[in-house]
Amino acid sequence: MKVLVTGSNGQLGRELQFDCPKDLKLIPLSRQVLDISDKAAVFRAVKKIQPNVIINAAAYTSVDNAEDEHELTFTTNTRGPEILALACKQFDIRLLQISTDYVFDGNKSSPYLISDSVNPINIYGLSKAKAEKIIQKILPNAVILRTASLYANHSKNFVNTMLGMMSKNDQLSIVVDQVGTPTWIETLTKAVFSLVRNESLQGIYHCTDLGVASWYDFAVAIYDEAQLSGLLPDNEKVAINAIASKDYPTPAQRPAYSVLDKSRLQTDLNINLKSWRESLKLAFSKRRERLLDT
């Protein structure tokens, strides 16, 4: 099976290349090679490559900057997926679109179901919600996979930012009143490749690790696990203080509650998801192994 991956230099695009099963042929294309907002370029590439599946990992993910950079955000996150859907329809190709928990407003107090209405509260979430709607209209058999708080041992993400800050500061202030579920990137790539293989599956799926954590909870766990795994020295003492969102204003509003219901994913793919804390331990164990190998 031939699988084209857009946005191959991004966090997810890179990991898909690392984790790709040997029975799949992955064709990774970076934004520099293929700008998904360029309709002519997309149709030429798809016609030439003739993939069985396209995984759209290309996205503008700077949530705060999106509040000012509307045109770039919607061009990348909405127009690009629309063009991919049109190409997939013309050439009879499956599309797997990566989406986000930020399509929801965070007003619930129980995990968001795939059937819940979207109501984004920031520009980034709006751009992704519009893409979902457009894709479903053009390509009803597409797969839309929502995820949240994604991190890898590479690229820019909350975990790597925290490790960097913890190595330089003795005190951090982290928001405690925004809760969701941290997601190790290997959890997501496993689900992506399972969905690619299951050609009969379509519609919306949610994929994160299990459990609930605030950004403060996540930061404390990062500190504890980093010390246990030797990624931070034992004598690296960092006080982590819990603060409210109002005390850390950002250009983009974030949902207060952003937990996704994963039951359809677990049932349809027979996937046993791990708790977010267990995944963090595994991620740090792999990071430690790579450091020892170098």
Short mmCIF file of C-alpha atoms in Angstrom, two decimals:
data_model
loop_
_atom_site.label_atom_id
_atom_site.label_comp_id
_atom_site.label_asym_id
_atom_site.label_seq_id
_atom_site.Cartn_x
_atom_site.Cartn_y
_atom_site.Cartn_z
CA MET A 1 0.00 0.00 0.00
CA LYS A 2 1.35 3.40 -1.01
CA VAL A 3 0.81 6.16 1.57
CA LEU A 4 1.51 9.82 0.86
CA VAL A 5 2.22 11.96 3.94
CA THR A 6 1.98 15.75 3.73
CA GLY A 7 3.79 17.97 6.22
CA SER A 8 6.57 15.41 6.57
CA ASN A 9 8.93 17.76 8.42
CA GLY A 10 6.45 18.43 11.23
CA GLN A 11 6.27 16.58 14.54
CA LEU A 12 3.75 13.98 13.35
CA GLY A 13 5.17 13.76 9.84
CA ARG A 14 8.60 12.91 11.20
CA GLU A 15 7.25 10.30 13.59
CA LEU A 16 5.18 8.61 10.87
CA GLN A 17 8.43 8.08 8.99
CA PHE A 18 10.13 6.62 12.08
CA ASP A 19 7.25 4.26 12.91
CA CYS A 20 6.04 3.21 9.46
CA PRO A 21 5.45 -0.56 9.19
CA LYS A 22 7.62 -2.28 6.59
CA ASP A 23 4.64 -3.48 4.57
CA LEU A 24 3.60 0.13 3.80
CA LYS A 25 5.41 2.36 1.33
CA LEU A 26 5.52 5.86 2.75
CA ILE A 27 6.05 8.86 0.47
CA PRO A 28 6.82 11.84 2.76
CA LEU A 29 6.42 15.31 1.27
CA SER A 30 7.37 18.43 3.20
CA ARG A 31 5.73 21.82 2.70
CA GLN A 32 8.78 22.86 0.68
CA VAL A 33 8.09 20.02 -1.75
CA LEU A 34 4.30 20.19 -1.73
CA ASP A 35 2.28 23.17 -0.53
CA ILE A 36 -1.18 21.67 0.01
CA SER A 37 -2.80 25.07 -0.61
CA ASP A 38 -1.52 24.98 -4.21
CA LYS A 39 -4.28 23.14 -6.07
CA ALA A 40 -2.36 22.58 -9.30
CA ALA A 41 0.68 21.25 -7.43
CA VAL A 42 -1.45 18.90 -5.33
CA PHE A 43 -3.25 17.45 -8.35
CA ARG A 44 0.04 16.98 -10.22
CA ALA A 45 1.66 15.23 -7.26
CA VAL A 46 -1.30 12.97 -6.56
CA LYS A 47 -1.63 12.02 -10.23
CA LYS A 48 2.08 11.21 -10.44
CA ILE A 49 2.40 9.29 -7.16
CA GLN A 50 -1.02 7.58 -7.28
CA PRO A 51 -1.15 6.76 -3.55
CA ASN A 52 -3.77 4.52 -1.98
CA VAL A 53 -4.05 6.82 1.04
CA ILE A 54 -3.10 10.39 1.88
CA ILE A 55 -2.35 11.26 5.50
CA ASN A 56 -2.61 15.01 5.96
CA ALA A 57 -0.15 15.87 8.70
CA ALA A 58 0.39 19.38 7.35
CA ALA A 59 -0.98 22.10 9.61
CA TYR A 60 -0.41 25.54 11.04
CA THR A 61 -0.29 24.69 14.75
CA SER A 62 0.82 27.90 16.46
CA VAL A 63 -2.40 28.46 18.39
CA ASP A 64 -1.54 31.93 19.68
CA ASN A 65 -0.03 33.27 16.45
CA ALA A 66 -3.10 32.05 14.56
CA GLU A 67 -5.12 34.78 16.27
CA ASP A 68 -3.23 37.34 14.19
CA GLU A 69 -2.27 35.27 11.15
CA HIS A 70 -5.79 34.42 9.99
CA GLU A 71 -4.99 34.12 6.30
CA LEU A 72 -2.06 31.75 6.76
CA THR A 73 -4.00 29.67 9.28
CA PHE A 74 -7.06 29.16 7.09
CA THR A 75 -4.99 28.68 3.94
CA THR A 76 -3.05 25.85 5.57
CA ASN A 77 -5.66 24.33 7.86
CA THR A 78 -8.82 24.75 5.79
CA ARG A 79 -8.08 25.42 2.13
CA GLY A 80 -5.27 22.84 2.01
CA PRO A 81 -7.41 19.97 3.31
CA GLU A 82 -10.20 21.00 0.95
CA ILE A 83 -7.83 20.69 -2.03
CA LEU A 84 -6.60 17.31 -0.80
CA ALA A 85 -10.20 16.11 -0.47
CA LEU A 86 -10.96 17.24 -4.02
CA ALA A 87 -7.89 15.41 -5.33
CA CYS A 88 -8.80 12.28 -3.37
CA LYS A 89 -12.30 12.36 -4.81
CA GLN A 90 -11.07 12.72 -8.38
CA PHE A 91 -8.45 9.96 -8.13
CA ASP A 92 -10.40 7.64 -5.79
CA ILE A 93 -7.99 7.87 -2.85
CA ARG A 94 -8.67 7.59 0.88
CA LEU A 95 -7.91 10.63 3.02
CA LEU A 96 -6.94 10.62 6.68
CA GLN A 97 -7.16 14.13 8.11
CA ILE A 98 -5.55 14.95 11.46
CA SER A 99 -7.73 17.23 13.56
CA THR A 100 -7.81 18.54 17.12
CA ASP A 101 -9.64 18.67 20.44
CA TYR A 102 -9.73 22.45 19.97
CA VAL A 103 -12.79 22.10 17.73
CA PHE A 104 -14.71 21.97 21.04
CA ASP A 105 -15.40 24.85 23.43
CA GLY A 106 -14.44 23.09 26.68
CA ASN A 107 -17.78 23.69 28.43
CA LYS A 108 -18.47 20.02 29.09
CA SER A 109 -17.39 18.12 32.19
CA SER A 110 -17.36 14.66 30.60
CA PRO A 111 -15.33 13.40 27.62
CA TYR A 112 -16.36 14.80 24.26
CA LEU A 113 -18.10 12.27 22.01
CA ILE A 114 -17.51 12.16 18.27
CA SER A 115 -21.19 13.08 17.90
CA ASP A 116 -20.90 16.28 20.00
CA SER A 117 -21.31 19.55 18.14
CA VAL A 118 -18.15 21.52 17.51
CA ASN A 119 -17.87 25.07 18.81
CA PRO A 120 -14.27 26.32 18.63
CA ILE A 121 -13.21 29.29 20.73
CA ASN A 122 -10.00 30.22 18.91
CA ILE A 123 -8.92 30.72 15.30
CA TYR A 124 -6.83 27.55 15.18
CA GLY A 125 -9.80 25.44 16.32
CA LEU A 126 -12.11 27.22 13.90
CA SER A 127 -9.79 26.53 10.96
CA LYS A 128 -9.69 22.83 11.80
CA ALA A 129 -13.46 22.61 12.41
CA LYS A 130 -14.15 24.19 9.01
CA ALA A 131 -11.79 21.69 7.39
CA GLU A 132 -13.68 18.80 8.99
CA LYS A 133 -17.00 20.07 7.64
CA ILE A 134 -15.66 20.63 4.13
CA ILE A 135 -13.95 17.24 3.97
CA GLN A 136 -17.07 15.40 5.11
CA LYS A 137 -19.08 17.13 2.39
CA ILE A 138 -16.60 16.41 -0.41
CA LEU A 139 -15.40 13.00 0.73
CA PRO A 140 -17.88 11.16 3.02
CA ASN A 141 -15.56 8.15 3.32
CA ALA A 142 -12.65 10.21 4.69
CA VAL A 143 -11.26 9.53 8.17
CA ILE A 144 -10.94 12.48 10.55
CA LEU A 145 -8.73 11.73 13.53
CA ARG A 146 -8.82 14.21 16.41
CA THR A 147 -5.99 14.24 18.90
CA ALA A 148 -4.71 16.51 21.69
CA SER A 149 -1.61 17.76 23.52
CA LEU A 150 0.75 15.82 21.27
CA TYR A 151 4.41 15.38 22.20
CA ALA A 152 7.43 13.50 20.87
CA ASN A 153 11.06 13.23 21.91
CA HIS A 154 11.84 15.57 19.02
CA SER A 155 10.29 18.80 17.69
CA LYS A 156 8.72 21.68 19.58
CA ASN A 157 6.12 20.60 22.15
CA PHE A 158 5.14 21.05 25.80
CA VAL A 159 7.40 18.27 27.10
CA ASN A 160 10.52 19.57 25.38
CA THR A 161 9.71 23.14 26.38
CA MET A 162 9.31 22.08 30.02
CA LEU A 163 12.57 20.10 30.04
CA GLY A 164 14.40 23.10 28.66
CA MET A 165 12.86 25.46 31.20
CA MET A 166 13.45 23.06 34.09
CA SER A 167 17.15 22.89 33.26
CA LYS A 168 17.45 26.69 33.45
CA ASN A 169 14.96 27.80 36.12
CA ASP A 170 14.35 26.94 39.76
CA GLN A 171 10.70 28.00 39.66
CA LEU A 172 7.90 27.66 37.09
CA SER A 173 4.27 28.77 37.04
CA ILE A 174 1.92 26.45 35.12
CA VAL A 175 -1.82 26.73 34.42
CA VAL A 176 -3.95 24.38 36.53
CA ASP A 177 -7.50 25.12 35.34
CA GLN A 178 -7.20 23.76 31.79
CA VAL A 179 -7.50 19.98 31.67
CA GLY A 180 -7.15 17.45 28.86
CA THR A 181 -5.09 14.39 28.03
CA PRO A 182 -1.42 14.45 27.03
CA THR A 183 -0.77 12.21 24.03
CA TRP A 184 2.49 10.47 23.22
CA ILE A 185 3.04 10.58 19.50
CA GLU A 186 3.53 6.81 19.25
CA THR A 187 -0.03 6.36 20.51
CA LEU A 188 -1.21 8.46 17.57
CA THR A 189 0.98 6.87 14.89
CA LYS A 190 -0.16 3.40 15.94
CA ALA A 191 -3.78 4.48 15.48
CA VAL A 192 -3.02 6.19 12.17
CA PHE A 193 -1.45 3.12 10.63
CA SER A 194 -4.26 0.90 11.93
CA LEU A 195 -6.81 3.20 10.31
CA VAL A 196 -4.80 3.17 7.07
CA ARG A 197 -4.90 -0.63 6.99
CA ASN A 198 -8.62 -0.85 7.81
CA GLU A 199 -9.91 0.40 4.48
CA SER A 200 -13.59 0.05 5.40
CA LEU A 201 -13.40 2.53 8.27
CA GLN A 202 -14.50 6.12 7.81
CA GLY A 203 -15.78 9.10 9.76
CA ILE A 204 -14.54 10.71 12.97
CA TYR A 205 -12.28 9.09 15.55
CA HIS A 206 -10.68 10.41 18.73
CA CYS A 207 -7.17 9.37 19.75
CA THR A 208 -5.32 10.37 22.90
CA ASP A 209 -3.81 8.48 25.80
CA LEU A 210 -6.09 7.68 28.74
CA GLY A 211 -6.81 9.80 31.79
CA VAL A 212 -7.09 13.47 32.62
CA ALA A 213 -4.42 16.03 33.49
CA SER A 214 -4.07 19.76 33.78
CA TRP A 215 -1.03 21.46 32.30
CA TYR A 216 0.20 21.75 35.91
CA ASP A 217 -0.27 17.99 36.48
CA PHE A 218 1.58 17.29 33.26
CA ALA A 219 4.48 19.58 34.18
CA VAL A 220 4.86 17.97 37.62
CA ALA A 221 4.86 14.51 36.00
CA ILE A 222 7.47 15.62 33.45
CA TYR A 223 9.70 16.85 36.27
CA ASP A 224 9.30 13.68 38.35
CA GLU A 225 9.77 11.26 35.45
CA ALA A 226 12.70 13.22 34.04
CA GLN A 227 14.51 12.97 37.35
CA LEU A 228 13.74 9.25 37.69
CA SER A 229 15.03 8.57 34.19
CA GLY A 230 18.13 10.69 34.58
CA LEU A 231 17.08 13.32 32.06
CA LEU A 232 17.31 15.95 34.80
CA PRO A 233 19.93 15.79 37.57
CA ASP A 234 18.68 14.69 41.00
CA ASN A 235 19.92 17.96 42.43
CA GLU A 236 17.96 20.01 39.86
CA LYS A 237 15.33 21.42 42.21
CA VAL A 238 12.44 23.16 40.50
CA ALA A 239 9.38 24.53 42.29
CA ILE A 240 6.31 24.18 40.07
CA ASN A 241 3.51 26.55 41.05
CA ALA A 242 -0.13 26.18 39.99
CA ILE A 243 -1.73 29.31 38.56
CA ALA A 244 -5.09 30.16 36.99
CA SER A 245 -5.54 30.89 33.30
CA LYS A 246 -6.41 34.50 34.15
CA ASP A 247 -2.94 34.89 35.62
CA TYR A 248 -1.32 33.71 32.39
CA PRO A 249 -3.18 35.51 29.59
CA THR A 250 -2.55 34.30 26.03
CA PRO A 251 -3.72 35.69 22.67
CA ALA A 252 -5.82 32.56 22.05
CA GLN A 253 -8.40 31.29 24.51
CA ARG A 254 -8.06 27.58 25.39
CA PRO A 255 -10.86 25.17 26.33
CA ALA A 256 -11.09 24.62 30.07
CA TYR A 257 -12.04 20.95 29.58
CA SER A 258 -10.63 19.10 26.59
CA VAL A 259 -10.92 15.35 27.18
CA LEU A 260 -11.95 13.17 24.23
CA ASP A 261 -13.95 9.95 24.31
CA LYS A 262 -11.90 7.20 22.60
CA SER A 263 -14.42 4.36 22.71
CA ARG A 264 -14.99 4.14 18.95
CA LEU A 265 -11.26 3.95 18.27
CA GLN A 266 -10.77 1.25 20.90
CA THR A 267 -13.70 -0.80 19.62
CA ASP A 268 -13.09 -0.52 15.87
CA LEU A 269 -9.31 -0.98 16.01
CA ASN A 270 -9.12 -3.19 19.10
CA ILE A 271 -6.45 -0.88 20.51
CA ASN A 272 -5.47 -0.99 24.16
CA LEU A 273 -4.59 2.58 25.06
CA LYS A 274 -2.21 3.41 27.91
CA SER A 275 -2.58 6.03 30.61
CA TRP A 276 -0.87 9.30 29.81
CA ARG A 277 1.54 8.82 32.72
CA GLU A 278 2.58 5.36 31.51
CA SER A 279 3.14 6.74 28.02
CA LEU A 280 5.29 9.54 29.42
CA LYS A 281 7.46 6.98 31.21
CA LEU A 282 7.89 5.01 27.98
CA ALA A 283 8.72 8.15 26.04
CA PHE A 284 11.41 9.12 28.56
CA SER A 285 12.77 5.57 28.62
CA LYS A 286 13.24 5.72 24.84
CA ARG A 287 14.79 9.17 25.12
CA ARG A 288 17.24 7.87 27.70
CA GLU A 289 18.16 4.87 25.54
CA ARG A 290 18.93 7.13 22.59
CA LEU A 291 21.11 9.38 24.75
CA LEU A 292 23.08 6.36 25.98
CA ASP A 293 23.56 5.15 22.40
CA THR A 294 25.11 8.44 21.29
#
